[in-house]
Coordinates of C-alpha atoms in Angstrom, one line a residue:
M25 CA -13.2 -7.2 22.9
G26 CA -9.9 -6.3 24.6
I27 CA -7.6 -4.3 22.3
W28 CA -9.4 -5.5 19.2
P29 CA -12.1 -2.8 18.4
V30 CA -14.4 -5.1 16.4
G31 CA -17.8 -6.4 17.5
K32 CA -21.5 -5.9 17.3
G33 CA -22.2 -2.2 16.7
S34 CA -18.6 -1.3 16.1
K35 CA -18.3 1.7 13.8
L36 CA -14.9 0.3 12.6
N37 CA -16.8 -2.4 10.7
Q38 CA -18.3 0.2 8.4
I39 CA -14.9 1.5 7.2
L40 CA -13.5 -2.1 7.0
L41 CA -16.0 -3.1 4.4
V42 CA -15.2 0.0 2.3
R43 CA -11.5 -0.6 2.6
W44 CA -11.4 -4.4 2.2
S45 CA -13.8 -4.6 -0.7
G46 CA -11.8 -2.0 -2.5
Q47 CA -8.4 -3.6 -1.8
A48 CA -9.6 -7.1 -2.8
T49 CA -10.6 -5.5 -6.0
D50 CA -7.2 -3.8 -6.3
G51 CA -5.6 -7.2 -6.2
L52 CA -8.0 -8.5 -8.9
F53 CA -7.2 -5.5 -11.1
Q54 CA -3.4 -5.6 -10.5
S55 CA -3.2 -9.4 -11.3
A56 CA -4.8 -8.8 -14.7
L57 CA -2.6 -5.8 -15.3
A58 CA 0.6 -7.7 -14.4
S59 CA -0.5 -10.7 -16.5
F60 CA -1.1 -8.4 -19.5
V61 CA 2.1 -6.3 -19.1
L62 CA 4.6 -8.7 -17.5
F63 CA 3.5 -12.2 -18.0
S64 CA 2.2 -12.3 -21.6
P65 CA 4.0 -14.8 -23.9
E66 CA 4.9 -12.0 -26.4
R67 CA 6.3 -9.7 -23.7
S68 CA 9.4 -11.0 -21.9
P69 CA 10.3 -8.4 -19.2
N70 CA 13.7 -7.3 -18.1
A71 CA 14.6 -5.4 -15.0
V72 CA 14.1 -2.0 -16.6
S73 CA 10.7 -2.7 -18.0
A74 CA 9.5 -4.2 -14.8
A75 CA 10.8 -1.3 -12.8
L76 CA 9.2 1.1 -15.2
A77 CA 5.8 -0.6 -14.8
F78 CA 6.0 -0.1 -11.0
S79 CA 7.2 3.5 -11.2
V80 CA 4.9 4.9 -13.8
V81 CA 1.8 4.2 -11.8
L82 CA 3.2 5.8 -8.6
L83 CA 5.4 8.8 -9.5
P84 CA 2.6 11.1 -10.7
Y85 CA 0.7 10.8 -7.4
S86 CA 3.9 11.7 -5.6
L87 CA 3.8 15.1 -7.3
I88 CA 0.1 15.9 -6.8
G89 CA -0.5 14.0 -3.5
P90 CA 0.1 17.0 -1.1
Y91 CA -2.4 19.1 -3.0
I92 CA -5.0 16.3 -3.1
G93 CA -4.5 15.8 0.7
T94 CA -5.8 19.3 1.3
F95 CA -9.2 18.3 -0.1
L96 CA -9.4 15.5 2.5
D97 CA -9.2 18.2 5.2
R98 CA -11.8 20.5 3.6
F99 CA -14.5 18.3 2.1
S100 CA -16.4 15.2 3.2
R101 CA -14.0 12.3 3.1
Q102 CA -17.0 9.9 2.8
R103 CA -18.2 11.7 -0.3
I104 CA -14.6 11.8 -1.8
I105 CA -14.1 8.1 -1.2
R106 CA -17.5 7.1 -2.6
N107 CA -17.2 9.2 -5.7
C108 CA -13.6 8.1 -6.4
N109 CA -14.7 4.4 -6.3
F110 CA -17.5 5.2 -8.8
L111 CA -14.8 6.9 -11.0
R112 CA -12.5 3.9 -10.7
A113 CA -15.2 1.5 -11.8
A114 CA -15.8 3.6 -14.9
D115 CA -12.1 4.0 -15.6
L116 CA -11.6 0.2 -15.5
L117 CA -14.3 -0.3 -18.1
I118 CA -12.2 1.7 -20.5
I119 CA -9.0 -0.2 -19.5
A120 CA -10.8 -3.5 -20.1
W121 CA -11.7 -2.4 -23.6
L122 CA -8.1 -1.3 -24.3
I123 CA -6.6 -4.5 -23.0
N124 CA -9.1 -6.6 -25.0
N125 CA -7.8 -4.8 -28.1
G126 CA -4.2 -5.4 -27.1
T127 CA -3.6 -1.7 -26.7
T128 CA -0.3 -0.7 -25.0
G129 CA 1.7 2.6 -24.7
V130 CA 0.6 6.1 -23.7
I131 CA -3.2 5.7 -23.9
L132 CA -3.3 2.6 -21.6
T133 CA -0.7 4.2 -19.3
L134 CA -2.8 7.3 -18.8
F135 CA -5.9 5.4 -17.7
V136 CA -3.9 3.1 -15.4
L137 CA -2.3 6.2 -13.9
F138 CA -5.7 7.6 -13.1
A139 CA -6.8 4.3 -11.5
F140 CA -3.8 4.1 -9.2
G141 CA -3.8 7.8 -8.4
V142 CA -7.5 7.6 -7.3
N143 CA -6.7 4.6 -5.2
R144 CA -4.0 6.4 -3.2
L145 CA -6.4 9.2 -2.5
I146 CA -9.0 6.7 -1.2
L147 CA -6.5 5.0 1.1
A148 CA -5.2 8.3 2.4
G149 CA -8.8 9.4 3.2
L150 CA -9.6 6.1 5.0
S151 CA -6.4 6.3 7.1
A152 CA -7.2 9.9 8.0
G153 CA -10.7 9.1 9.0
L154 CA -10.1 5.9 11.0
P155 CA -9.2 7.6 14.3
L156 CA -12.7 9.2 14.4
L157 CA -14.2 5.7 14.7
V158 CA -12.2 4.2 17.5
K159 CA -10.7 5.1 20.9
K160 CA -7.1 6.3 21.1
E161 CA -5.9 3.1 22.8
E162 CA -7.4 1.0 20.0
L163 CA -5.5 2.7 17.2
I164 CA -2.8 0.0 16.9
A165 CA -5.3 -2.8 16.6
A166 CA -7.6 -0.8 14.4
N167 CA -4.7 -0.2 11.9
A168 CA -3.7 -3.8 12.2
L169 CA -7.2 -4.8 11.0
A170 CA -7.8 -2.0 8.5
V171 CA -4.4 -1.7 6.8
T172 CA -3.1 -5.2 7.1
G173 CA -6.5 -6.8 6.4
G174 CA -6.6 -4.7 3.3
T175 CA -3.1 -5.9 2.2
I176 CA -4.2 -9.5 2.8
W177 CA -7.3 -8.9 0.7
V178 CA -5.1 -7.5 -2.1
V179 CA -3.2 -10.8 -2.0
I180 CA -6.5 -12.8 -2.0
G181 CA -7.9 -10.7 -4.8
G182 CA -4.7 -11.3 -6.8
G183 CA -5.0 -15.0 -6.4
L184 CA -8.6 -15.0 -7.5
G185 CA -7.6 -12.9 -10.5
I186 CA -4.9 -15.4 -11.5
A187 CA -7.4 -18.2 -11.1
A188 CA -10.1 -16.4 -13.1
K189 CA -7.6 -15.5 -15.9
N190 CA -6.4 -19.1 -16.2
F191 CA -10.0 -20.4 -16.3
V192 CA -11.1 -18.0 -19.0
S193 CA -7.9 -18.3 -21.1
K194 CA -8.6 -22.1 -21.5
S195 CA -11.2 -21.2 -24.1
S196 CA -10.2 -17.6 -25.1
G197 CA -7.1 -15.5 -25.8
A198 CA -4.9 -14.2 -23.0
D199 CA -5.9 -10.5 -23.6
F200 CA -9.6 -11.3 -23.5
A201 CA -9.1 -13.2 -20.2
D202 CA -7.3 -10.3 -18.7
S203 CA -10.1 -7.9 -19.8
V204 CA -12.7 -10.2 -18.2
V205 CA -10.9 -10.0 -14.9
I206 CA -10.8 -6.2 -15.1
I207 CA -14.6 -6.1 -15.8
L208 CA -15.1 -8.2 -12.7
S209 CA -13.0 -5.6 -10.9
C210 CA -15.5 -2.9 -11.9
F211 CA -18.2 -4.6 -9.8
G212 CA -15.9 -4.8 -6.9
F213 CA -15.3 -1.0 -7.0
L214 CA -19.0 -0.5 -7.3
L215 CA -19.5 -2.5 -4.1
A216 CA -16.9 -0.4 -2.3
A217 CA -18.7 2.8 -3.5
L218 CA -22.1 1.5 -2.3
S219 CA -20.5 0.5 1.1
C220 CA -19.8 4.2 1.7
Y221 CA -23.5 4.9 2.2
R222 CA -23.2 3.1 5.6
L223 CA -21.1 6.1 6.8
G224 CA -22.5 9.5 7.6
K225 CA -21.4 12.5 5.4
F226 CA -18.9 13.7 8.0
E227 CA -18.5 10.6 10.1
I228 CA -14.9 10.1 9.1
G229 CA -14.2 13.8 8.9
P230 CA -13.5 16.5 8.6
A231 CA -15.6 18.2 11.2
E232 CA -18.2 20.5 9.6
H233 CA -16.7 23.6 11.0
E234 CA -13.2 22.6 9.7
S235 CA -14.6 21.8 6.2
A236 CA -15.9 25.4 6.0
I237 CA -12.4 26.9 6.3
E238 CA -11.2 28.4 3.0
N239 CA -8.7 26.3 1.1
Q240 CA -5.4 28.1 1.2
G241 CA -3.5 25.7 -1.0
V242 CA 0.3 25.8 -0.6
K243 CA 0.1 27.7 2.7
E244 CA -2.1 25.0 4.2
I245 CA 0.2 22.2 2.9
A246 CA 3.2 24.0 4.5
E247 CA 1.3 24.3 7.8
G248 CA 0.5 20.6 7.7
F249 CA 4.2 19.8 7.2
N250 CA 5.2 22.1 10.0
I251 CA 2.8 20.2 12.3
L252 CA 4.5 17.0 11.4
R253 CA 7.9 18.4 11.9
A254 CA 6.9 19.3 15.5
H255 CA 6.5 15.6 16.1
S256 CA 9.9 14.4 14.9
D257 CA 9.3 10.7 15.9
A258 CA 6.2 10.5 13.6
L259 CA 8.2 12.1 10.7
R260 CA 11.2 9.7 11.3
G261 CA 8.7 6.8 11.4
I262 CA 7.3 7.9 8.0
L263 CA 10.7 8.1 6.5
A264 CA 11.6 4.6 7.9
V265 CA 8.4 3.2 6.5
G266 CA 9.2 4.7 3.1
M267 CA 12.7 3.0 3.1
Q268 CA 11.1 -0.3 4.2
R269 CA 8.6 -0.2 1.4
G270 CA 11.2 0.7 -1.1
G271 CA 13.2 -2.4 -0.1
I272 CA 10.1 -4.6 -0.4
T273 CA 9.5 -3.2 -3.9
A274 CA 13.0 -4.0 -5.0
L275 CA 12.6 -7.5 -3.5
T276 CA 9.3 -7.9 -5.3
L277 CA 10.9 -7.0 -8.7
M278 CA 13.7 -9.5 -8.0
A279 CA 11.2 -12.2 -7.2
L280 CA 9.2 -11.4 -10.3
L281 CA 12.3 -11.8 -12.6
L282 CA 13.5 -14.9 -10.8
E283 CA 10.1 -16.6 -11.2
R284 CA 9.6 -15.3 -14.8
N285 CA 13.1 -15.9 -16.2
S286 CA 15.1 -18.1 -13.8
F287 CA 13.1 -20.5 -11.6
N288 CA 10.7 -21.3 -14.5
D289 CA 11.0 -21.7 -18.3
P290 CA 10.8 -18.2 -19.8
A291 CA 8.7 -19.7 -22.6
N292 CA 6.1 -20.7 -20.0
P293 CA 4.9 -17.3 -18.5
D294 CA 1.9 -19.0 -16.8
A295 CA 4.3 -21.1 -14.6
G296 CA 6.2 -17.9 -13.7
L297 CA 2.9 -16.1 -12.8
A298 CA 1.8 -19.1 -10.6
G299 CA 5.2 -19.2 -8.8
F300 CA 5.1 -15.5 -8.2
G301 CA 1.5 -15.8 -6.9
V302 CA 2.7 -18.5 -4.4
A303 CA 5.5 -16.2 -3.2
L304 CA 3.1 -13.3 -2.7
A305 CA 0.6 -15.5 -0.8
I306 CA 3.3 -16.6 1.6
A307 CA 4.4 -13.0 2.0
G308 CA 0.7 -12.2 2.7
V309 CA 0.7 -14.7 5.6
G310 CA 3.7 -13.0 7.0
I311 CA 2.0 -9.6 6.7
G312 CA -1.0 -10.9 8.5
L313 CA 1.1 -12.3 11.4
G314 CA 3.0 -9.0 11.6
A315 CA -0.3 -7.2 12.2
L316 CA -1.6 -9.8 14.6
I317 CA 1.4 -9.6 16.9
S318 CA 2.0 -5.9 16.8
P319 CA -0.7 -4.7 19.2
Y320 CA 0.8 -7.1 21.8
G321 CA 4.4 -6.1 21.0
V322 CA 3.5 -2.4 21.5
L323 CA 1.8 -3.2 24.8
K324 CA 5.0 -4.9 26.0
F325 CA 7.7 -2.7 24.5
G326 CA 6.1 0.6 23.5
Q327 CA 5.6 1.9 19.9
H328 CA 9.1 3.2 19.3
K329 CA 11.1 0.3 20.7
W330 CA 8.8 -2.2 18.9
M331 CA 9.4 -0.4 15.6
R332 CA 13.2 -0.4 16.1
F333 CA 13.2 -4.1 17.0
L334 CA 11.2 -5.1 13.9
M335 CA 13.4 -3.1 11.6
F336 CA 16.5 -4.9 12.9
C337 CA 14.6 -8.2 12.4
C338 CA 14.3 -7.5 8.7
I339 CA 18.0 -7.8 8.2
P340 CA 19.0 -11.5 9.0
P341 CA 16.6 -13.0 6.4
L342 CA 18.1 -10.8 3.7
L343 CA 21.6 -11.8 4.5
I344 CA 20.6 -15.5 4.3
Y345 CA 18.9 -14.8 1.0
A346 CA 22.0 -13.1 -0.4
A347 CA 24.2 -16.0 0.7
G348 CA 22.1 -18.4 -1.4
V349 CA 19.6 -17.1 -4.0
N350 CA 17.0 -19.9 -4.5
E351 CA 13.3 -20.3 -4.3
I352 CA 13.3 -21.3 -0.6
S353 CA 15.4 -18.4 0.6
M354 CA 13.4 -16.0 -1.6
I355 CA 10.1 -17.2 -0.1
A356 CA 11.5 -17.2 3.5
S357 CA 12.8 -13.6 3.2
A358 CA 9.4 -12.5 1.7
F359 CA 7.7 -14.0 4.7
F360 CA 9.9 -12.4 7.4
V361 CA 10.4 -9.0 5.7
G362 CA 6.7 -8.8 5.1
L363 CA 5.9 -9.7 8.7
C364 CA 8.4 -7.2 10.2
G365 CA 7.6 -4.5 7.6
Q366 CA 3.9 -4.6 8.2
G367 CA 4.4 -4.4 12.0
V368 CA 6.4 -1.2 11.4
K369 CA 3.7 0.2 9.2
V370 CA 0.7 -0.4 11.4
T371 CA 2.5 0.8 14.5
N372 CA 3.7 4.0 12.8
D373 CA 0.2 4.7 11.3
A374 CA -1.2 4.7 14.9
L375 CA 1.7 6.9 16.0
V376 CA 0.9 9.5 13.4
Q377 CA -2.9 9.3 13.9
S378 CA -2.6 9.8 17.6
K379 CA -0.3 12.9 17.4
I380 CA -1.8 14.8 14.4
K381 CA -5.0 16.8 14.8
D382 CA -7.9 15.9 12.5
E383 CA -7.8 19.2 10.7
Y384 CA -4.3 18.4 9.4
R385 CA -4.5 14.6 9.2
G386 CA -5.6 14.4 5.6
R387 CA -2.6 16.4 4.4
V388 CA -0.2 14.5 6.7
F389 CA -1.4 11.1 5.4
A390 CA -1.2 12.5 1.8
F391 CA 2.5 13.4 2.6
Y392 CA 2.9 9.9 4.2
D393 CA 1.6 8.3 0.9
V394 CA 3.9 10.5 -1.1
T395 CA 6.9 9.5 1.0
V396 CA 6.1 5.8 0.7
N397 CA 5.5 6.2 -3.1
A398 CA 8.9 7.9 -3.4
G399 CA 10.5 5.0 -1.5
I400 CA 8.8 2.6 -3.8
V401 CA 9.9 4.4 -6.9
T402 CA 13.5 4.6 -5.5
G403 CA 13.4 0.9 -4.8
A404 CA 12.2 0.1 -8.3
I405 CA 14.9 2.3 -9.9
G406 CA 17.6 0.8 -7.7
A407 CA 16.4 -2.7 -8.7
A408 CA 16.5 -1.8 -12.4
L409 CA 20.1 -0.7 -12.0
L410 CA 21.3 -3.7 -10.0
L411 CA 19.2 -6.7 -11.3
P412 CA 20.2 -8.9 -14.2
D413 CA 17.4 -10.0 -16.5
N414 CA 17.2 -13.4 -14.7
G415 CA 17.0 -11.7 -11.3
A416 CA 19.8 -13.7 -9.7
T417 CA 22.1 -11.5 -7.6
A418 CA 23.3 -11.2 -4.0
V419 CA 24.0 -7.5 -4.3
L420 CA 20.4 -6.2 -4.0
P421 CA 19.5 -8.1 -0.8
I422 CA 22.7 -6.9 0.8
I423 CA 22.1 -3.2 -0.1
I424 CA 18.5 -3.4 1.2
A425 CA 19.8 -4.9 4.5
L426 CA 22.2 -2.0 4.8
A427 CA 19.4 0.5 4.2
Y428 CA 17.3 -1.2 6.9
L429 CA 20.3 -1.1 9.3
F430 CA 20.6 2.7 8.6
A431 CA 16.9 3.1 9.4
A432 CA 17.1 1.2 12.6
T433 CA 20.4 2.7 13.9
V434 CA 20.1 6.3 12.6
L435 CA 16.5 7.3 11.9
M436 CA 15.2 5.3 14.9
R437 CA 18.1 5.9 17.2
R438 CA 16.8 6.2 20.8
A439 CA 18.2 9.7 21.2
N440 CA 16.1 11.0 18.3
F441 CA 13.3 8.5 18.1
A442 CA 11.5 8.8 21.5
S443 CA 11.3 5.6 23.6
A444 CA 8.2 6.6 25.5
T445 CA 4.8 5.1 24.6
I446 CA 1.8 7.3 23.9

């Protein structure tokens, strides 16, 4: 098997099915939601409305995530992940009914917030539990498979959702088609929940003696953060990943507006949705390659140097994109920024997992998620302020390139960001 910890009898396979089935369903659900909110003929989005759609589903979790992370270190992660998937399936039935009735506003937003908040809790629990299923030297490859494979399945699920929506809408209204896709998503989340039964109650943590410790709330959260501060390279890596994901969010919003209002006829939202889907698919290929090469890059250069190198490599495609905003440069930058960004993410995940003890790992990954979500929200707000409604501007890619340069030269500077491998 080499550095890839997958084969007959591998325990990693058990967690991969839970993660990948759930994230493929995420893609299915998100495609229907995007179609309903951003690509409906009667709803022509501008930069502010698109950014708001991104932010509203992430900001609440950023406020409650650290508290939720404490539960991941005190109760069976397998039970939490299983029950959350059951809750998501039930929640989506309500969302499907609301969308079929054309409901927008606060009511729909609340149920969507719940679906996304539960999703972040599930992903944090899966990341916290993964090190218990593989050897320490297999963490990079395990993250490449789990995290990046999940991202690719999100893209595949999104493509299937777009195809299903287009098929159903040939004989029915757009809202009904979106609701059908969301009902299909319910079955996907049920599969993810049932897949959890392949894992033992405490197989992905926490240890039974750890789960018996009394929950001390804020004090426990502070202790978890202090543990992370003691490993400054892991903390700096988390901040860098947050910045990188924020840039990707801003670029995604720019691509959405370009495909919806510039590269295609604004009166034909289906063409815009199809073009956006192609861009996401090519970015997904880059993401997969980034995960595939990272275990070998880490073996050759070490975790810290590899992450710095990838962050620098994000910059040239953005400058080329800024020099000429067109569909080819947009897709090329999506490919290369996705490739390098995912390499940074999976490498840093392994760095954090290898340094943080299991009794704190749930809270640390909840903090990790909160940081990434804050970066995404910041990227969405920045895009809303800088993007015209047609999405065509050179300013945004340049600002993102400068942010990545800061991350590579300041956050990841050799003097502060250790050069030794683990």
